[in-house]
Structures are given as C-alpha cells and as structure tokens.
XYZ file of C-alpha atoms in Angstrom:
463
model
C 15.451 88.931 42.886
C 13.699 85.698 41.857
C 14.010 83.486 38.783
C 11.412 84.670 36.279
C 10.310 82.299 33.494
C 13.533 80.264 33.748
C 13.927 76.433 33.589
C 14.678 76.548 37.322
C 16.219 73.248 38.462
C 15.758 71.420 35.164
C 18.794 69.307 34.022
C 21.571 71.415 32.545
C 19.963 74.696 33.561
C 22.453 77.500 34.039
C 22.403 80.930 35.743
C 24.608 82.474 33.009
C 23.245 83.097 29.530
C 25.263 81.162 26.963
C 26.880 83.060 24.153
C 24.792 83.686 21.071
C 25.757 81.335 18.194
C 22.950 81.760 15.668
C 23.302 83.442 12.276
C 20.406 85.758 11.323
C 19.392 86.267 7.703
C 18.032 89.554 6.356
C 14.401 88.361 6.814
C 12.527 86.858 9.695
C 12.986 83.193 10.324
C 10.199 80.742 11.251
C 9.719 77.353 12.817
C 8.933 74.245 10.767
C 7.177 71.124 11.990
C 8.649 67.668 11.337
C 6.971 65.934 8.391
C 6.179 62.899 10.660
C 6.647 61.711 14.192
C 9.677 59.792 13.168
C 11.206 62.336 10.805
C 14.028 64.654 11.877
C 13.303 67.385 9.358
C 11.728 70.032 11.615
C 13.343 73.099 13.221
C 15.599 72.499 16.176
C 14.670 74.593 19.189
C 17.970 75.833 20.572
C 18.724 77.144 23.989
C 19.881 80.477 22.490
C 16.464 81.050 21.022
C 14.660 80.177 24.240
C 17.068 82.392 26.187
C 16.274 85.275 23.858
C 12.583 84.866 24.388
C 13.039 84.653 28.138
C 15.296 87.739 28.168
C 12.656 89.777 26.300
C 9.891 88.668 28.605
C 11.990 89.376 31.652
C 12.652 92.898 30.358
C 8.951 93.524 30.137
C 8.395 92.054 33.626
C 11.098 94.254 35.176
C 10.407 97.325 33.005
C 8.651 99.205 35.787
C 11.747 99.176 37.922
C 11.437 99.606 41.674
C 9.174 101.605 43.918
C 10.013 104.913 45.564
C 11.978 103.086 48.259
C 14.540 102.222 45.596
C 14.461 98.529 46.516
C 11.067 96.890 46.120
C 10.140 95.839 42.541
C 6.882 97.308 41.310
C 5.880 93.850 40.065
C 6.881 91.079 42.472
C 9.530 88.725 41.039
C 8.265 85.440 42.273
C 8.453 83.547 38.979
C 5.145 81.769 39.534
C 2.626 84.517 38.788
C 0.718 83.631 35.621
C -0.378 87.281 35.413
C 3.074 88.782 35.987
C 3.580 89.945 32.417
C 0.014 91.328 32.149
C 0.498 93.143 35.445
C 3.757 94.599 34.232
C 2.265 95.910 30.960
C -0.700 97.318 32.903
C 1.589 99.150 35.281
C 3.669 100.527 32.404
C 0.480 102.029 30.988
C -0.930 103.061 34.315
C 2.229 104.723 35.662
C 2.943 106.504 32.362
C 6.736 106.258 32.646
C 7.481 105.801 28.913
C 5.923 109.151 28.124
C 6.943 111.143 31.229
C 9.856 113.516 31.398
C 11.104 116.554 33.313
C 12.264 119.830 31.809
C 15.960 120.262 32.488
C 16.460 123.550 30.696
C 17.415 126.704 32.618
C 16.027 128.921 29.868
C 12.336 129.861 30.118
C 10.374 128.768 27.054
C 12.932 126.172 25.938
C 11.566 122.943 27.416
C 14.089 120.088 27.144
C 13.282 116.618 28.430
C 14.468 113.001 28.129
C 12.109 110.072 27.816
C 12.971 106.445 28.495
C 13.052 104.638 26.188
C 14.138 107.372 23.791
C 11.562 107.972 21.049
C 12.814 107.190 17.547
C 10.995 110.180 16.064
C 8.175 112.686 16.581
C 5.060 110.810 15.464
C 1.680 112.418 14.843
C -0.602 111.630 17.811
C 2.362 111.088 20.144
C 1.456 112.326 23.692
C 3.932 113.097 26.461
C 3.682 114.457 30.002
C 6.389 116.980 30.905
C 6.992 118.832 34.160
C 8.072 122.440 33.324
C 11.020 124.019 35.035
C 9.946 127.593 34.315
C 6.910 129.716 33.455
C 6.555 130.458 29.762
C 4.102 131.541 27.099
C 4.177 132.435 23.424
C 7.138 131.031 21.488
C 7.787 128.148 23.846
C 9.350 124.953 22.352
C 9.745 121.362 23.448
C 12.757 119.190 22.593
C 12.640 115.474 23.474
C 15.801 113.422 23.582
C 17.525 115.770 21.178
C 15.094 115.163 18.369
C 14.756 118.920 17.819
C 12.793 121.834 19.251
C 9.105 121.839 18.292
C 6.841 124.856 18.844
C 4.067 124.560 21.438
C 0.588 125.982 20.693
C -2.857 125.934 22.223
C -5.287 123.241 20.932
C -6.843 125.720 18.523
C -3.439 126.431 17.003
C -3.097 129.897 18.554
C -0.012 131.070 20.427
C 0.363 130.303 24.123
C -0.547 132.959 26.630
C 1.761 133.972 29.469
C 1.142 131.598 32.284
C -0.344 128.770 30.110
C 2.750 126.860 31.245
C 3.992 127.752 34.706
C 7.016 126.594 36.724
C 6.359 123.168 38.297
C 3.244 122.417 36.292
C 2.834 118.959 34.752
C 1.227 119.226 31.339
C 0.280 116.934 28.450
C 1.468 117.703 24.972
C 0.290 115.967 21.767
C 2.202 116.203 18.538
C -0.052 117.175 15.574
C 2.584 116.670 12.909
C 3.804 120.224 13.083
C 3.456 121.486 16.699
C 3.019 120.095 20.180
C -0.438 121.088 21.357
C -0.791 121.980 25.043
C -3.780 119.809 25.994
C -6.409 121.227 28.374
C -5.341 124.868 27.860
C -8.030 126.999 29.452
C -10.282 129.084 27.233
C -9.871 131.856 28.191
C -6.598 130.885 29.932
C -6.558 131.344 33.686
C -3.477 133.329 34.772
C -1.604 131.889 37.695
C 0.586 134.830 38.741
C 0.767 138.640 38.544
C 1.714 139.773 35.010
C 3.539 142.836 33.728
C 3.235 144.422 30.337
C 5.103 147.336 28.747
C 3.984 149.974 26.287
C 6.187 152.391 24.297
C 5.740 154.568 21.201
C 6.767 153.212 17.800
C 9.189 152.254 16.483
C 10.309 150.617 19.743
C 6.722 149.618 20.541
C 4.668 147.455 18.244
C 1.392 145.695 18.801
C 2.959 142.749 16.992
C 5.230 142.298 20.040
C 4.173 140.299 23.114
C 4.380 143.290 25.413
C 6.388 141.402 28.024
C 9.633 143.424 27.840
C 10.419 147.142 27.979
C 13.102 146.575 25.278
C 13.008 144.701 22.011
C 15.095 141.588 22.470
C 14.809 137.861 21.797
C 11.424 138.065 20.171
C 9.988 140.118 23.015
C 9.211 143.803 23.205
C 6.709 146.480 24.295
C 3.295 147.071 22.768
C 2.718 150.363 20.932
C -0.779 151.026 22.318
C -2.678 150.737 25.565
C -5.407 148.959 23.553
C -3.045 146.000 22.941
C -2.834 145.496 26.723
C -6.613 145.640 27.019
C -7.035 143.122 24.245
C -4.566 140.773 25.955
C -6.386 141.122 29.215
C -9.731 140.350 27.556
C -8.321 136.945 26.494
C -7.541 135.732 30.052
C -9.249 135.081 33.367
C -7.589 137.354 35.968
C -8.140 134.644 38.633
C -7.547 137.111 41.474
C -4.167 138.335 40.162
C -2.971 141.766 39.018
C -1.861 142.959 35.559
C 0.309 146.058 35.510
C 1.146 147.926 32.310
C 4.051 150.385 32.460
C 3.671 153.047 29.800
C 6.643 155.052 28.507
C 6.272 158.749 27.745
C 4.631 159.499 24.454
C 1.278 160.222 22.855
C -1.122 157.283 22.469
C -4.426 156.797 20.671
C -7.713 156.053 22.384
C -8.176 153.051 24.637
C -11.487 151.193 24.882
C -11.674 149.168 28.093
C -13.172 145.703 27.618
C -14.904 143.557 30.214
C -12.581 141.278 32.189
C -13.123 137.700 33.397
C -12.497 136.754 36.991
C -11.611 139.042 39.868
C -8.349 140.966 39.797
C -6.929 144.333 38.725
C -5.516 145.996 35.594
C -3.367 149.094 36.235
C -1.911 151.402 33.612
C 1.000 153.369 35.111
C 3.044 156.147 33.475
C 6.663 155.107 33.827
C 7.864 158.650 34.337
C 4.988 159.764 36.576
C 4.806 162.968 34.523
C 1.269 163.260 33.139
C 2.191 166.018 30.676
C 4.600 163.631 28.924
C 2.319 160.546 28.838
C -0.723 161.507 26.854
C -3.833 159.637 25.686
C -5.317 161.685 22.879
C -8.797 161.114 21.480
C -9.375 162.347 17.978
C -13.051 162.412 16.918
C -13.762 160.202 19.983
C -13.229 160.124 23.735
C -9.730 159.304 24.888
C -10.511 156.656 27.569
C -13.740 154.771 26.847
C -15.127 152.536 29.523
C -18.511 150.991 28.667
C -19.708 148.088 30.899
C -16.013 147.189 31.442
C -16.174 145.980 35.081
C -14.167 147.311 38.019
C -10.628 146.094 37.263
C -9.127 149.173 35.544
C -7.073 152.062 36.890
C -4.894 154.786 35.351
C -2.054 156.622 37.068
C 0.022 159.501 35.761
C -1.625 160.268 32.362
C -2.879 163.358 30.570
C -6.094 163.038 28.502
C -7.179 165.250 25.593
C -10.064 164.894 23.155
C -10.775 166.847 19.973
C -12.941 166.737 16.843
C -16.483 165.471 16.447
C -18.359 162.220 15.990
C -22.064 161.542 16.152
C -23.066 160.213 19.526
C -19.649 160.659 21.119
C -19.137 163.350 23.814
C -15.423 163.664 22.867
C -14.497 163.432 26.518
C -11.186 162.816 28.196
C -12.758 159.914 30.138
C -16.183 158.549 29.180
C -17.609 155.954 31.544
C -20.886 154.185 30.883
C -22.723 151.261 32.500
C -23.677 149.988 35.932
C -20.651 147.724 36.334
C -18.120 150.223 34.977
C -15.729 151.505 37.660
C -12.461 153.253 36.907
C -9.852 154.745 39.221
C -7.959 157.870 38.099
C -4.820 158.860 40.074
C -2.500 161.793 39.423
C -4.167 162.761 36.164
C -3.984 165.857 33.972
C -6.925 167.023 31.833
C -6.095 169.010 28.721
C -8.456 170.532 26.180
C -11.538 168.313 25.557
C -14.923 168.937 24.001
C -17.790 167.410 26.020
C -16.092 166.926 29.427
C -12.910 165.982 31.131
C -14.697 163.214 32.996
C -18.189 162.062 31.935
C -19.906 159.319 33.820
C -23.347 157.944 32.840
C -25.699 155.003 33.238
C -24.772 154.202 36.840
C -21.056 154.003 36.034
C -18.547 155.175 38.635
C -15.176 156.872 38.717
C -12.853 157.393 41.703
C -10.371 160.299 41.644
C -7.157 160.139 43.775
C -3.940 162.007 44.150
C -3.314 165.249 42.180
C -5.917 166.206 39.593
C -4.517 168.865 37.219
C -6.478 170.973 34.719
C -4.581 172.522 31.830
C -7.375 172.847 29.227
C -11.076 173.582 29.062
C -14.161 171.992 27.518
C -16.194 173.637 24.772
C -19.232 171.374 24.820
C -21.269 169.634 22.078
C -24.681 168.093 21.557
C -23.953 165.108 23.901
C -22.070 166.834 26.707
C -22.327 170.412 27.860
C -18.593 171.115 28.444
C -17.671 170.367 32.073
C -14.737 169.211 34.100
C -17.026 166.807 35.938
C -20.232 165.605 34.346
C -22.420 162.930 36.040
C -25.590 161.634 34.284
C -28.272 159.035 34.828
C -27.483 157.559 38.240
C -23.724 157.693 37.820
C -21.245 158.552 40.627
C -18.118 160.656 40.309
C -16.391 160.082 43.671
C -13.380 160.802 45.839
C -11.929 158.882 48.729
C -12.774 160.609 52.005
C -9.650 159.455 53.818
C -7.381 160.714 51.046
C -9.029 163.596 49.161
C -7.482 164.606 45.837
C -5.821 167.974 45.315
C -6.916 170.158 42.401
C -4.528 172.338 40.439
C -5.604 174.562 37.505
C -2.421 175.562 35.760
C -3.720 177.713 32.858
C -6.745 179.877 31.991
C -9.608 177.517 30.992
C -13.221 177.899 29.972
C -16.020 175.429 30.724
C -19.024 176.062 28.408
C -21.408 174.121 30.705
C -20.070 174.217 34.255
C -17.114 173.119 36.306
C -19.301 170.397 37.836
C -22.678 169.117 36.692
C -24.918 166.371 38.057
C -28.312 165.461 36.653
C -30.916 162.719 36.449
C -30.251 161.083 39.837
C -26.490 161.174 39.380
C -24.075 162.280 42.132
C -20.808 164.210 41.835
C -18.561 164.353 44.870
C -16.469 167.544 44.361
C -14.459 167.765 47.542
C -10.723 168.485 47.383
C -7.935 168.584 49.914
C -6.908 171.874 48.306
C -7.616 173.913 45.189
C -4.998 176.087 43.512
C -5.443 178.287 40.423
C -9.218 178.626 40.847
C -9.100 182.113 39.379
C -8.026 180.555 36.037
C -11.537 179.061 35.480
C -14.203 180.865 33.475
C -17.771 179.583 33.444
C -20.482 178.463 35.794
C -19.326 176.880 39.052
C -21.957 174.151 39.078
C -25.255 173.000 37.615
C -27.357 170.433 39.497
C -30.596 169.321 37.876
C -33.321 166.636 37.758
C -32.658 165.283 41.231
C -28.929 165.183 40.760
C -26.585 165.814 43.692
C -23.338 167.696 43.943
C -21.592 167.111 47.279
C -18.984 169.551 48.580
C -19.143 168.672 52.214
C -21.155 171.862 52.921
C -18.348 174.080 51.562
C -20.765 176.634 50.153
C -21.902 177.841 46.733
C -18.591 179.672 46.028
C -16.376 176.658 46.814
C -15.961 175.297 43.278
C -13.844 177.215 40.633
C -15.770 179.387 38.158
C -16.601 182.936 37.281
C -20.400 182.493 37.267
C -22.622 181.417 40.199
C -23.893 177.862 40.234
C -27.511 176.894 39.580
C -30.030 174.401 40.995
C -33.111 173.234 39.095
C -35.819 170.504 39.069
C -34.961 168.995 42.450
C -31.217 169.213 42.109
C -29.332 169.282 45.366
C -26.037 171.069 46.095
C -24.676 170.441 49.562
C-alpha cells in the first residue's frame, strides 16, 4: 500500500495517527480568518483536524477494496493521482457494491441479505440488487440487514407469479414506501421452469389459494376449479415449459380454455386416474369449452357430463371451436350430454388416446344433433394410428343423431383398437354429409356401434 494524501516526508510527519484531543460542541464548528496579517485571532488548524480529513478521504479512495485476486486494489494507491478520489467514487457507482447483496435464507420466498454499508432505514426510491437463493413467487419478502421483512410485488402492485424470482437470478428491487417492487418483471411473466398446480373440491380447495400445494399450509393450497388453473396459465408465457395440474376426485364446474402465450403444454390429470370419480359437469353449457385456445391443453382421466339448455350452446361434454384449437383427451369417460360427447367445429381438432368410455347418451338440441362424435365445418376428430384408443360402452345409451357424424368438409377418424359393449348403443351408426368424411380404415358400414344403419348424403364419404 502507498501513502495516500499524507504529508509524506514533511518535517514532523508520522505514520501513526495521533490521538484525538479536540472537544466537539453540539453544532458544527467552522474556521475563522485572522482579522489581519499580523493578528493571531483566527482558527488554528490542528493536525487532528487534518488527520480526520485525510482519514475520510482515504476511506473513499480505498472503499472499493481489492479485485477478484484478493490482493490488487481496485484504485491504485500511488498517492499522486489527482483523479484518485473521482475514480474511486466512479467505481463505487459503477460496480454497485453499496446496493448489492446475496440472499442467505434457506427458506423459499424469504429473501434475506446484508448490504455494506448497512442502510439506516428503508427509504422510498431505494434500489438494491439481490441474488436469490431460491425460486419464489407470490408472498415473497425481502429483509435487508435486519430492518424487517418487506413484501415484494410486481411494478403494477400485483402479486408475484411463480418463477418471477428464480434461484440464482439477480434482480433489482425498488422500495415504493410500502413494498419492494421487482423491476423488469415480464408482462406477462415468462416462466423459467416446469410448474405444478393442484385442484381439490371445497372446502380444501379455494380459488383464493395459489394452487401450488395439494394441502392448505403456510399460505398455500389447492385451487377449487380447473378454471383457476386456466386463468393462471393465461397470465404467463409458457416459454417452452410444461404446466401440470393434478386434480383430486370430485365434481367440478365448466372450464373454458383460454389462449396461451409461448410454446409449451398444459395438462390436467386426474390424481386417482378414475374418470368416474373426477367429473367436469356442464350445467346449461358445455363442460369443456375450447374456442381458439391454441394447442397446449390436454385432459387425462376425467368424466364429462352436460345438461340443461342455453341459446347457442350445444351443451356438449367437450366443445372445440377454431382453427388453432387442439385438445388431447386421454382415458376419458362420457356421461349423459345433450348435443354431443365431443363436438369439434371451425377447423378445430381433438385427439383421443387411451380408453374412451361411454356411460351416457346424447339427446340432441338445435345446435347439435346428439352424437358421440360430431365434426363440423372443416374440423378433425382424430386418433393416433400407432396407439389407437379402445372404446367401452358400459351402459345402454341412445344417440338421437348418430354415434358418429361428419359434415361440411369435416373429418372424423373413428378407428378403435377394440370396441366392447357395442350392443348397448341405440341410434344410427353414422351420418356423413356435405363432403364430410368418416374414416374407419375400411372396417365396413356395420363397424361402428348403433342399432340403425348409417347414411351418406351430399358427397359425404364413409371409408
């Protein structure tokens, strides 16, 4: 280390700071000039005062400490650099050390950091940069130097989303007088990992919960509806990741699938895997409604039912509409519905996998004829050729329209690995109309369940 700002080799210079001998009053003291060149009535400049000034200036000069090697000072200590102090202050600002800290907490959502020098208080406008130790979302707090835990919110004042703060991320927080705002929070937020939600019937489940836990504990708990999951998904960019919602047994109201941002997937999975025990019931509307929702959504292990009436609604188990709507249905059960078990229109698509069980029929209404499968207006009801679904009809059912119907350039792929209980079905086997196509892999007119022969009309094709 070099001598900084010292008197160097001046007479009586010393390398040890003399003891402080001044007495300080309650108020600041000031210098006074002598009244004349010969008068001795001005303020004496004492070594202690000069030493105090030098000590303060040296602290600024050396305030940046040393470089990463642990030895070399950030600002060279040569004692002759007229810009040394300016350089030191510039580096303090540039390197951001006074407002940088690292989260030392082992509890997710409880950020705890130490700044140097320690802040005297939380001051409105205060900005800090903190590296998080864990991933956290709604309810997260920040505690600096033991001043107290302050809630963290998004810049608009709304609660954080899961993944807004993720482990290892370095984020800026600005105190607004009440909360620390997470600066630069994405709108919508971009998730940075796969997420899991949970759904359970009330009273355990509540849409006021955050959905991040299967049990109610520590401010977390399951949602009460599938719609709450959809609403949460609509507020984020999937960013290539997957969101999985595990749904406990129970009966749930309708779910309307909303468009998603970014690529990724959203899977609703029955926890028990027993469709009869995990029901989505539409009352005066379709149970699963998917209009222009994109291709992210899938359902596994649910039963759908739909009853009642509403103008313009087919009252279907699954109602898919729109060219970009694509939904995957795996291991599903279809109870009593009105217009159709599965209705797909307007170039929408549905893919059926696993076991498809029918336990109820479809009576039909003005907007849907009453079918198990109903494809309209360029839509596609499909299966996967390498893993065809199995079909099981477990009770006597009636389809007022037909088991399968395709019309107006739509296509219905009705091929199954096996069909059991076909004799339980009453109604027409198929209706194909207005250049629609029903594909059975050349299985013949008697292949599909039903008590009445199928019909072709107006360019409809059954193959």
